[in-house]
Coordinates of C-alpha atoms and ligand atoms in Angstrom, one line a residue:
Chain G
M1 CA 93.4 96.0 113.4
R2 CA 92.1 95.4 110.0
T3 CA 95.1 93.6 108.7
E4 CA 93.1 91.0 106.8
G5 CA 91.8 93.6 104.4
Q6 CA 95.2 94.7 103.3
T7 CA 97.1 93.3 100.4
L8 CA 100.8 93.2 100.8
Y9 CA 102.6 93.7 97.6
A10 CA 105.6 91.8 98.9
A11 CA 108.5 91.8 96.5
D12 CA 109.5 88.5 95.2
V13 CA 112.1 87.5 97.6
T14 CA 112.2 83.7 97.3
G15 CA 115.6 82.4 96.6
V16 CA 117.5 85.5 97.7
S17 CA 120.0 85.5 100.5
S18 CA 118.9 86.9 103.9
L19 CA 121.0 90.0 103.3
G20 CA 119.4 90.5 100.0
K21 CA 116.0 90.0 101.6
F22 CA 116.8 92.6 104.3
Y23 CA 117.8 95.0 101.5
V24 CA 114.6 94.5 99.5
E25 CA 112.4 95.0 102.6
H26 CA 114.2 98.2 103.7
E27 CA 115.2 99.5 100.3
R28 CA 113.7 102.9 100.8
G29 CA 115.2 103.6 104.2
L30 CA 118.6 102.2 103.2
I31 CA 118.9 104.3 100.1
G32 CA 117.7 107.4 101.9
T33 CA 120.1 107.0 104.8
G34 CA 122.9 106.2 102.4
A35 CA 122.3 109.3 100.4
V36 CA 122.2 111.6 103.5
L37 CA 125.3 110.0 105.0
T38 CA 127.2 110.5 101.7
F39 CA 126.1 114.1 101.6
L40 CA 127.3 114.8 105.2
L41 CA 130.6 113.0 104.6
A42 CA 131.2 115.0 101.4
W43 CA 130.5 118.2 103.2
E44 CA 132.8 117.3 106.0
A45 CA 135.6 116.3 103.5
V46 CA 135.2 119.6 101.6
T47 CA 135.8 121.7 104.6
R48 CA 138.4 119.5 106.3
S49 CA 140.5 119.5 103.2
R50 CA 140.3 123.4 103.2
L51 CA 138.8 123.2 99.7
V52 CA 136.4 125.7 101.1
D53 CA 136.8 128.0 104.2
P54 CA 135.0 126.4 107.1
L55 CA 134.0 129.9 108.2
F56 CA 132.1 130.1 104.9
L57 CA 130.5 126.7 104.8
S58 CA 130.8 125.3 108.3
S59 CA 130.7 121.5 108.6
P60 CA 128.7 118.8 110.3
T61 CA 131.1 118.3 113.1
L62 CA 131.4 122.1 113.7
I63 CA 127.7 122.4 113.7
V64 CA 127.4 119.6 116.3
R65 CA 130.0 121.3 118.5
A66 CA 128.3 124.7 118.1
G67 CA 125.0 123.1 119.1
Y68 CA 126.6 121.5 122.1
E69 CA 128.1 124.8 123.3
L70 CA 124.9 126.7 122.8
F71 CA 123.0 124.3 124.9
A72 CA 125.8 124.2 127.5
E73 CA 125.8 128.0 127.8
G74 CA 122.1 128.0 128.3
T75 CA 121.0 131.2 126.5
I76 CA 119.5 129.1 123.8
W77 CA 116.7 128.0 126.1
R78 CA 115.4 131.5 126.2
D79 CA 115.4 131.6 122.4
L80 CA 113.6 128.3 122.2
R81 CA 111.0 129.5 124.7
V82 CA 110.4 132.7 122.8
S83 CA 110.2 131.2 119.4
G84 CA 108.2 128.2 120.7
T85 CA 105.7 130.5 122.2
E86 CA 105.4 132.6 119.0
F87 CA 104.9 129.4 117.0
V88 CA 102.5 127.6 119.2
V89 CA 100.3 130.5 120.1
G90 CA 100.2 131.9 116.6
Y91 CA 99.6 128.5 115.0
L92 CA 96.9 127.5 117.5
M93 CA 95.1 130.8 117.1
A94 CA 95.2 130.4 113.4
A95 CA 93.7 126.9 113.6
G96 CA 91.1 128.1 116.1
V97 CA 90.0 130.8 113.7
A98 CA 90.6 129.2 110.3
I99 CA 88.8 125.9 110.8
P100 CA 85.5 127.1 112.2
L101 CA 85.6 130.1 109.8
G102 CA 86.5 127.9 106.8
L103 CA 83.6 125.5 107.6
A104 CA 81.2 128.4 108.0
L105 CA 82.4 130.0 104.7
G106 CA 81.8 126.8 102.8
W107 CA 78.5 126.2 104.4
Y108 CA 77.0 129.7 104.2
R109 CA 77.3 131.0 100.7
R110 CA 76.5 134.6 101.7
L111 CA 79.1 134.7 104.3
Y112 CA 81.6 133.7 101.6
F113 CA 80.3 136.4 99.3
C114 CA 80.9 138.9 102.1
L115 CA 84.3 137.8 103.4
G116 CA 85.7 136.3 100.2
P117 CA 87.3 139.5 98.9
F118 CA 89.1 140.1 102.2
I119 CA 90.5 136.6 102.1
D120 CA 91.6 136.9 98.5
V121 CA 93.5 140.1 99.3
L122 CA 95.0 138.7 102.4
N123 CA 96.1 135.7 100.4
A124 CA 97.7 137.9 97.7
V125 CA 99.5 140.3 99.9
P126 CA 103.0 139.2 100.9
R127 CA 102.8 138.9 104.7
V128 CA 106.5 140.0 105.0
A129 CA 105.6 143.4 103.5
L130 CA 103.2 143.9 106.4
L131 CA 106.0 143.4 109.0
P132 CA 106.7 147.2 109.4
V133 CA 103.2 148.0 110.3
I134 CA 102.8 144.9 112.5
I135 CA 105.9 146.0 114.4
I136 CA 104.4 149.5 114.8
W137 CA 101.2 148.1 116.1
F138 CA 102.4 145.3 118.2
G139 CA 106.0 146.2 119.2
I140 CA 109.1 144.1 118.8
G141 CA 108.0 141.6 121.5
V142 CA 106.4 138.2 121.0
W143 CA 103.1 139.6 120.0
S144 CA 104.2 141.0 116.7
K145 CA 105.7 137.6 115.8
I146 CA 102.5 135.8 116.9
V147 CA 100.6 138.0 114.5
V148 CA 103.0 137.3 111.7
V149 CA 102.7 133.5 112.4
F150 CA 99.0 133.8 112.6
L151 CA 98.7 135.6 109.3
G152 CA 101.0 133.1 107.6
A153 CA 99.2 130.1 108.9
V154 CA 95.6 131.2 108.8
I155 CA 95.3 131.5 105.0
P156 CA 96.3 127.9 104.0
M157 CA 94.2 126.5 106.8
L158 CA 91.2 128.6 105.8
I159 CA 91.4 127.9 102.1
N160 CA 91.8 124.2 102.5
T161 CA 89.0 123.9 105.0
F162 CA 86.8 125.9 102.7
S163 CA 87.5 123.8 99.7
G164 CA 86.9 120.7 101.8
V165 CA 83.4 121.8 102.4
K166 CA 82.9 122.8 98.8
T167 CA 83.9 119.4 97.5
T168 CA 81.2 117.6 99.5
E169 CA 79.7 115.1 97.2
E170 CA 76.2 115.8 95.9
R171 CA 75.3 112.1 96.2
F172 CA 76.0 112.0 99.9
L173 CA 73.9 115.1 100.4
K174 CA 71.2 113.4 98.6
V175 CA 71.3 110.3 100.8
A176 CA 71.2 112.6 103.9
R177 CA 68.3 114.5 102.6
S178 CA 66.5 111.4 101.5
F179 CA 66.7 110.1 105.1
G180 CA 65.4 113.4 106.4
A181 CA 68.6 114.5 108.1
S182 CA 68.4 118.0 109.7
E183 CA 70.8 120.7 108.4
L184 CA 72.9 120.3 111.6
K185 CA 73.0 116.5 111.1
I186 CA 74.0 116.9 107.4
F187 CA 76.8 119.2 108.5
W188 CA 78.2 116.9 111.1
T189 CA 77.7 113.6 109.3
I190 CA 78.3 114.5 105.7
V191 CA 80.1 117.8 105.3
F192 CA 82.5 117.6 108.2
P193 CA 83.9 114.1 107.8
G194 CA 84.6 114.8 104.2
T195 CA 86.4 117.9 105.1
V196 CA 88.7 116.4 107.7
P197 CA 91.4 115.3 105.2
F198 CA 91.4 118.8 103.7
I199 CA 91.8 120.4 107.2
F200 CA 94.8 118.2 107.8
T201 CA 96.4 119.2 104.5
G202 CA 95.9 122.8 105.5
L203 CA 97.4 122.3 108.9
K204 CA 100.4 120.6 107.5
Y205 CA 101.1 123.2 104.9
A206 CA 100.4 126.0 107.5
A207 CA 103.1 124.6 109.8
G208 CA 105.8 125.5 107.3
R209 CA 104.3 129.0 106.8
A210 CA 104.1 129.5 110.6
L211 CA 107.8 128.6 111.0
L212 CA 108.6 130.9 108.2
G213 CA 106.7 133.6 110.1
V214 CA 108.7 133.0 113.3
V215 CA 112.1 133.2 111.5
V216 CA 111.3 136.2 109.3
G217 CA 109.6 138.1 112.1
E218 CA 112.6 137.7 114.3
L219 CA 115.0 138.4 111.5
Y220 CA 113.3 141.8 111.1
A221 CA 112.9 142.9 114.7
A222 CA 113.5 140.9 117.9
T223 CA 115.5 140.6 121.0
A224 CA 115.4 136.8 121.3
G225 CA 114.4 133.7 119.5
I226 CA 115.8 131.2 117.1
G227 CA 115.4 133.6 114.1
F228 CA 117.2 136.2 116.2
L229 CA 120.0 133.7 116.9
I230 CA 120.3 133.0 113.2
T231 CA 120.4 136.7 112.3
V232 CA 123.0 137.6 115.0
S233 CA 125.2 134.6 114.3
G234 CA 125.0 135.3 110.6
A235 CA 126.0 139.0 111.1
T236 CA 129.0 137.9 113.1
F237 CA 130.1 135.1 110.7
Q238 CA 129.3 132.3 113.1
T239 CA 128.1 130.0 110.3
D240 CA 128.0 127.0 112.7
K241 CA 125.4 128.7 114.9
V242 CA 123.4 129.7 111.9
F243 CA 123.1 126.1 110.9
V244 CA 122.2 125.1 114.4
G245 CA 119.3 127.5 114.2
I246 CA 118.3 126.2 110.8
L247 CA 118.4 122.7 112.1
I248 CA 116.2 123.5 115.0
V249 CA 113.6 125.1 112.8
T250 CA 113.7 122.3 110.3
T251 CA 113.4 119.6 112.9
T252 CA 110.4 121.4 114.4
G253 CA 108.7 121.5 111.0
V254 CA 109.3 117.8 110.4
L255 CA 108.1 116.9 113.9
V256 CA 104.9 118.9 113.6
V257 CA 104.0 117.4 110.3
E258 CA 104.8 113.9 111.6
L259 CA 102.6 114.6 114.6
L260 CA 99.8 115.7 112.4
D261 CA 100.2 112.7 110.2
R262 CA 99.7 110.4 113.2
L263 CA 96.7 112.4 114.3
E264 CA 95.3 112.2 110.8
R265 CA 95.7 108.4 110.7
R266 CA 93.5 108.0 113.8
F267 CA 90.7 109.9 112.0
E268 CA 91.2 108.1 108.7
G269 CA 90.5 104.5 109.2
W270 CA 87.8 104.7 106.5
R271 CA 90.2 105.7 103.7
P272 CA 92.0 103.0 101.7
K273 CA 95.7 103.1 102.2
V274 CA 97.2 104.2 98.9
G275 CA 100.9 104.3 98.1
S276 CA 102.0 103.5 101.6
A277 CA 104.2 100.7 100.4
T278 CA 107.3 101.2 98.2
Chain L
M1 CA 42.7 99.2 96.8
P2 CA 43.2 103.0 97.1
V3 CA 45.8 104.9 95.2
K4 CA 49.0 105.2 97.2
L5 CA 51.2 107.2 95.0
E6 CA 50.3 109.4 92.1
A7 CA 52.4 111.3 89.6
Q8 CA 50.4 114.0 87.9
R9 CA 51.8 115.4 84.7
I10 CA 55.4 115.4 85.9
C11 CA 57.8 117.4 83.7
L12 CA 61.4 117.9 84.7
E13 CA 63.9 120.0 82.9
Y14 CA 67.6 120.0 83.9
Y15 CA 69.4 123.2 83.4
Q16 CA 73.1 123.1 82.8
P17 CA 74.6 126.5 83.8
R18 CA 77.8 125.5 82.1
T19 CA 76.4 125.4 78.6
G20 CA 73.3 127.3 79.3
R21 CA 71.3 124.4 77.8
R22 CA 68.2 122.9 79.1
L23 CA 67.5 119.2 78.9
L24 CA 64.0 117.8 79.2
A25 CA 64.4 114.6 81.2
L26 CA 60.8 113.8 82.0
D27 CA 57.8 114.8 79.8
D28 CA 54.4 114.7 81.2
I29 CA 54.4 111.5 83.3
D30 CA 51.1 110.3 84.7
L31 CA 51.2 107.3 86.9
A32 CA 49.0 106.0 89.7
I33 CA 50.3 103.2 91.9
M34 CA 47.9 101.3 94.2
D35 CA 48.5 100.7 97.9
G36 CA 50.6 97.5 98.1
E37 CA 51.3 97.4 94.4
F38 CA 54.7 96.3 93.1
V39 CA 55.5 98.4 90.1
S40 CA 58.7 98.2 88.0
I41 CA 60.0 100.8 85.6
V42 CA 62.1 99.8 82.6
G43 CA 63.4 101.8 79.8
P44 CA 66.6 102.7 77.9
S45 CA 69.6 104.0 79.7
G46 CA 69.4 107.7 80.2
C47 CA 65.6 108.0 79.8
G48 CA 64.9 109.5 83.1
K49 CA 64.2 106.6 85.5
T50 CA 66.5 107.8 88.2
T51 CA 65.3 111.3 87.7
F52 CA 61.7 110.2 88.2
L53 CA 62.5 108.3 91.3
N54 CA 64.3 111.4 92.7
V55 CA 61.2 113.5 92.1
V56 CA 59.0 110.9 93.8
D57 CA 61.3 110.9 96.8
G58 CA 61.1 114.7 97.0
L59 CA 64.8 115.2 96.2
L60 CA 64.2 117.0 93.0
P61 CA 61.4 119.5 92.5
A62 CA 59.4 118.8 89.3
T63 CA 59.4 121.6 86.8
S64 CA 55.7 121.1 86.6
G65 CA 53.2 118.6 87.8
R66 CA 53.0 117.1 91.2
I67 CA 53.4 114.0 93.2
L68 CA 50.7 112.9 95.6
L69 CA 51.3 110.4 98.4
D70 CA 48.1 109.3 100.1
G71 CA 46.5 112.3 98.4
K72 CA 49.0 114.8 99.9
V73 CA 51.4 116.7 97.8
V74 CA 55.1 115.7 98.2
T75 CA 57.5 118.5 98.5
E76 CA 60.4 116.9 100.4
P77 CA 61.7 113.5 101.4
G78 CA 59.7 111.9 104.2
Q79 CA 59.7 108.9 106.6
D80 CA 57.0 107.2 104.5
R81 CA 59.5 106.7 101.6
A82 CA 63.0 105.2 101.5
M83 CA 65.3 105.1 98.6
V84 CA 67.8 102.5 97.4
F85 CA 70.3 104.6 95.4
Q86 CA 71.6 103.4 92.1
D87 CA 75.2 104.2 93.0
A88 CA 75.3 102.7 96.4
S89 CA 76.4 106.0 97.9
L90 CA 77.4 104.5 101.2
L91 CA 79.0 107.1 103.4
P92 CA 82.7 106.2 103.2
W93 CA 83.5 107.3 106.7
R94 CA 80.9 105.0 108.3
T95 CA 81.1 101.3 108.7
V96 CA 78.4 99.1 107.3
L97 CA 76.6 99.2 110.6
G98 CA 77.0 103.0 110.8
N99 CA 75.6 103.3 107.3
V100 CA 72.6 101.1 108.1
L101 CA 72.0 103.1 111.3
Y102 CA 72.2 106.4 109.5
G103 CA 68.5 106.8 108.6
L104 CA 67.4 105.7 112.1
E105 CA 69.8 108.3 113.6
C106 CA 68.3 111.0 111.4
Q107 CA 64.9 110.0 112.8
G108 CA 66.2 110.2 116.3
I109 CA 65.6 106.5 117.1
G110 CA 67.4 105.3 120.2
T111 CA 70.6 103.4 119.8
R112 CA 69.6 100.1 121.4
P113 CA 66.5 99.3 119.3
A114 CA 68.1 100.8 116.2
R115 CA 71.0 98.5 116.5
Q116 CA 68.8 95.5 116.8
R117 CA 66.9 96.4 113.7
A118 CA 70.1 97.2 111.8
Q119 CA 71.6 93.9 112.8
H120 CA 68.5 92.1 111.5
F121 CA 68.7 93.7 108.1
I122 CA 72.4 93.3 107.8
E123 CA 71.9 89.6 108.3
M124 CA 69.1 89.5 105.9
V125 CA 71.3 90.9 103.1
G126 CA 74.0 88.5 104.1
L127 CA 76.6 91.0 105.5
Q128 CA 76.9 89.5 109.0
G129 CA 80.6 89.6 109.9
F130 CA 81.1 92.8 107.9
E131 CA 79.3 95.2 110.3
H132 CA 82.5 97.0 111.1
H133 CA 84.0 97.1 107.7
Y134 CA 84.2 100.4 105.8
P135 CA 82.7 100.6 102.3
Y136 CA 86.1 100.6 100.6
E137 CA 86.6 97.1 102.1
L138 CA 83.5 95.7 100.4
S139 CA 82.9 94.5 96.9
G140 CA 80.5 96.4 94.6
G141 CA 77.7 93.9 95.3
M142 CA 78.2 94.0 99.0
Q143 CA 78.0 97.8 98.9
Q144 CA 74.8 97.5 97.0
R145 CA 73.4 95.1 99.6
A146 CA 74.4 97.5 102.4
N147 CA 72.6 100.2 100.5
L148 CA 69.5 97.9 100.4
A149 CA 69.7 97.3 104.1
R150 CA 70.0 101.0 104.8
A151 CA 66.6 101.6 103.1
L152 CA 64.8 98.5 104.4
V153 CA 65.7 99.2 108.0
M154 CA 63.6 102.4 107.8
D155 CA 60.5 100.3 107.3
P156 CA 58.9 102.8 104.9
Q157 CA 55.5 102.4 103.4
V158 CA 56.9 103.1 100.0
L159 CA 60.2 101.6 98.8
L160 CA 61.9 103.4 95.9
M161 CA 64.5 101.1 94.5
D162 CA 66.9 102.1 91.7
E163 CA 68.5 99.1 90.2
P164 CA 69.2 97.6 93.6
F165 CA 70.3 94.2 92.4
A166 CA 72.4 95.4 89.4
A167 CA 75.7 94.6 90.9
L168 CA 74.8 91.1 92.1
D169 CA 75.5 87.7 90.7
A170 CA 72.6 85.7 89.4
Q171 CA 72.3 83.5 92.5
T172 CA 72.5 86.3 95.1
R173 CA 70.1 88.3 93.0
E174 CA 67.5 85.6 93.2
V175 CA 67.9 85.3 96.9
M176 CA 67.5 89.0 97.2
Q177 CA 64.4 89.0 95.0
E178 CA 62.9 86.4 97.3
E179 CA 63.7 88.4 100.4
L180 CA 62.2 91.5 98.8
L181 CA 59.0 89.8 97.8
Q182 CA 58.7 88.4 101.3
I183 CA 59.1 91.9 102.9
W184 CA 56.7 93.3 100.4
R185 CA 54.1 90.7 101.1
Q186 CA 54.4 90.6 104.9
A187 CA 54.7 94.3 105.5
K188 CA 52.3 95.3 102.7
K189 CA 54.6 97.8 101.1
T190 CA 54.3 99.7 97.9
V191 CA 57.3 99.3 95.7
L192 CA 58.6 101.3 92.8
F193 CA 61.4 99.4 91.3
I194 CA 63.8 100.3 88.5
T195 CA 65.7 97.6 86.7
H196 CA 67.3 96.8 83.3
Q197 CA 66.5 93.2 83.6
I198 CA 63.2 92.6 82.0
N199 CA 62.6 89.2 83.5
E200 CA 63.4 90.6 87.0
A201 CA 60.7 93.3 86.4
I202 CA 58.2 90.8 85.3
Y203 CA 58.9 88.2 88.0
L204 CA 58.6 90.8 90.8
S205 CA 55.9 93.1 89.6
D206 CA 52.2 93.5 89.4
R207 CA 52.8 96.0 86.6
V208 CA 55.7 97.0 84.4
I209 CA 55.9 100.5 83.2
V210 CA 57.9 101.0 80.0
F211 CA 59.5 104.4 79.6
T212 CA 60.2 106.0 76.2
T213 CA 63.7 107.2 75.4
R214 CA 64.5 110.7 76.7
P215 CA 62.5 112.7 77.4
G216 CA 61.0 110.0 79.5
R217 CA 57.3 109.3 79.0
V218 CA 55.2 106.4 79.9
K219 CA 55.2 104.3 76.7
Q220 CA 53.1 101.5 78.0
S221 CA 51.9 100.0 81.3
V222 CA 52.0 96.2 81.1
T223 CA 50.0 94.3 83.7
I224 CA 51.6 91.1 84.8
D225 CA 48.7 88.8 85.5
I226 CA 50.7 85.8 86.8
E227 CA 49.3 84.5 90.1
R228 CA 51.4 84.8 93.2
P229 CA 53.3 83.4 95.0
R230 CA 55.5 82.9 91.9
K231 CA 58.0 80.1 91.8
L232 CA 61.3 80.6 90.2
A233 CA 60.3 78.1 87.5
V234 CA 57.7 80.6 86.4
K235 CA 60.5 82.4 84.5
R236 CA 60.3 79.5 81.9
D237 CA 56.6 79.5 81.7
P238 CA 55.3 80.3 78.1
R239 CA 53.2 83.1 79.4
F240 CA 56.1 84.6 81.2
L241 CA 58.3 84.4 78.1
Q242 CA 55.6 86.0 76.0
L243 CA 55.4 88.9 78.4
E244 CA 59.2 89.2 78.4
D245 CA 59.2 89.2 74.6
F246 CA 56.5 91.9 74.5
V247 CA 58.4 94.2 76.9
W248 CA 61.6 93.5 75.1
N249 CA 60.2 94.7 71.8
L250 CA 58.8 97.8 73.4
I251 CA 62.2 98.8 74.7
E252 CA 64.0 97.8 71.5
D253 CA 61.8 100.2 69.6
E254 CA 62.9 103.0 71.9
V255 CA 66.6 102.1 71.9
R256 CA 66.5 102.1 68.1
K257 CA 64.9 105.5 68.1
T258 CA 67.6 106.9 70.3
M259 CA 70.3 105.6 68.0
L260 CA 68.7 106.9 64.9
A261 CA 68.0 110.3 66.5
D262 CA 71.6 110.6 67.6
R263 CA 72.9 109.7 64.2
S264 CA 70.6 112.0 62.1
S265 CA 70.7 115.1 64.1
R266 CA 73.0 115.1 67.1
G267 CA 71.1 116.2 70.2
S268 CA 67.9 116.8 68.4
A269 CA 66.1 115.2 71.3
E270 CA 67.5 117.9 73.5
V271 CA 65.7 121.1 73.9
G272 CA 67.8 123.6 72.1
P273 CA 68.4 127.1 73.4
P274 CA 66.4 128.2 76.4
D275 CA 64.3 130.6 74.4
S276 CA 63.0 127.8 72.1
G277 CA 60.2 127.5 74.6
V278 CA 59.3 123.9 75.1
Ligands
ATP1 N1 72.1 116.4 87.6 C1 71.9 116.4 86.3 N2 72.1 117.5 85.5 C2 71.8 117.5 84.2 N3 71.3 116.5 83.5 C3 71.1 115.3 84.2 C4 71.4 115.3 85.6 N4 71.1 114.0 86.0 C5 70.7 113.3 84.9 N5 70.7 114.1 83.8 C6 70.3 113.8 82.4 O1 68.9 113.4 82.5 C7 68.7 112.2 81.7 C8 68.1 111.1 82.5 O2 69.0 110.7 83.5 P1 68.6 109.5 84.5 O3 69.8 109.4 85.5 O4 67.3 109.8 85.1 O5 68.6 108.3 83.5 P2 68.2 106.7 83.9 O6 67.0 106.4 83.1 O7 68.2 106.5 85.3 O8 69.5 106.0 83.2 P3 70.2 104.7 83.6 O9 69.3 103.5 83.3 O10 71.4 104.7 82.8 O11 70.5 104.8 85.1 C9 70.1 111.8 81.1 O12 70.1 112.2 79.8 C10 71.1 112.7 81.9 O13 72.1 113.1 81.0
MG2 MG1 69.4 105.5 86.6

């Protein structure tokens, strides 16, 4: 779109062979892939050579096979559905509460005075410690986990949104007031756009917390789910399956953050691109 | 000609909660500006020019004294005034066009006519072709010109301009000066103009007000009795140079005072503890 405005800090590639040029252009990807591959190969080698018991450490090929079997058997679909529901519902509920509330807290000082203490306490209390009472209140079904996910995700979203509003620049408020903007107009044209980057930061951070909530919740008490799969497999020394579970959770986390990154980029045409190259 | 704008015994004290100190920025400013008059304010850096303009715009409440516009007390910004801010303060999430439209949006002016007006002023400040660029894609001078267009498009009776041409090269500056004088003459505006360039102040103004060093007071009001329209060559006229010299000396006195005051007793110009009662 606005390519003409971008400076390309192209490396000096004149006089280098085409292979060298390819390397320079893809240096980051190549080094990253190389490192990961080396790691996987080393892992495989360590278990193949019986240096370490595969039961103990598992190995990439064993994990792939276990994953294949799990999907072939089909029970994993139920786990995915359960965990997926917990994650999506809890996360969206958190966003639905945290973003409007965070905006309101930043905007209305007195509301913050009133709710601030509760937020600080909720932030300080380890959510895992609440698990027993959450189970008592909500049972061992999906709802208790949804609550755990919600509690884990809501705080980072809330705090980030709130600080976004708080960092609104005085000079932009001055401009708005000088032009006679109404309070509502000031909110939507000055405060909110400046807060969007903060909201995304909160959303991304909260994704990790939400996944943690799913796994920990299911670890503690559940009858299905990826966390449940991890617990059961671990208890029965099926290391391969444990890693499959971990892989699924991790991949979800990475995908959610990537999705949010893309969404963010659509909102952020106005920000200079910093550090995108090299 | 009736008085358009009147400052009556304006004092302004900044309070810094961090240090608990108060700082007298404006001390008893009395000023009357006629309808259609072009008045410039010059004075050493930090003497309170921007502060004064903010008070006139209604952005800062004066500690004591009042501003009258057409005989009515000013308490808040209004459509009859528009400000060109010293730091361009363009909204970073809006394009040039979006920024120029901002004030019109705040006044609820329809999209179609607003766009036409915006386009006219964007062209006037020489930013055609950059309508859809974001502020970070503009140079400092271009931002300053967008800032200028944003105020002019409001077609206010009183223009408050805080070093609007400071970031421009000498040639662009002269073109802008011409444009401004033309608008002023045709639309019969009242202009309050801040600049550090003495010859700019003299060239443009009916009257040049010299501020003392902080706390800002009116040191002298210098009437510029050079007939209009003024050609650029007037800047080399002996009478012009004489005036320039005169104003220069007034400011030099003040700058010297600041330096000496700073050296002998650091911060003596500041009002000490809050209870010292100034
Ligand atoms: N928001 C603020 N809080 C406290 N002190 C302030 C604030 N804004 C300005 N001041 C102080 O008031 C004095 C006058 O500032 P002001 O910006 O009006 O100066 P100025 O004449 O516009 O200077 P310049 O020519 O450099 O733009 C300065 O000493 C500054 O330190
Ligand atoms: Mg200033």
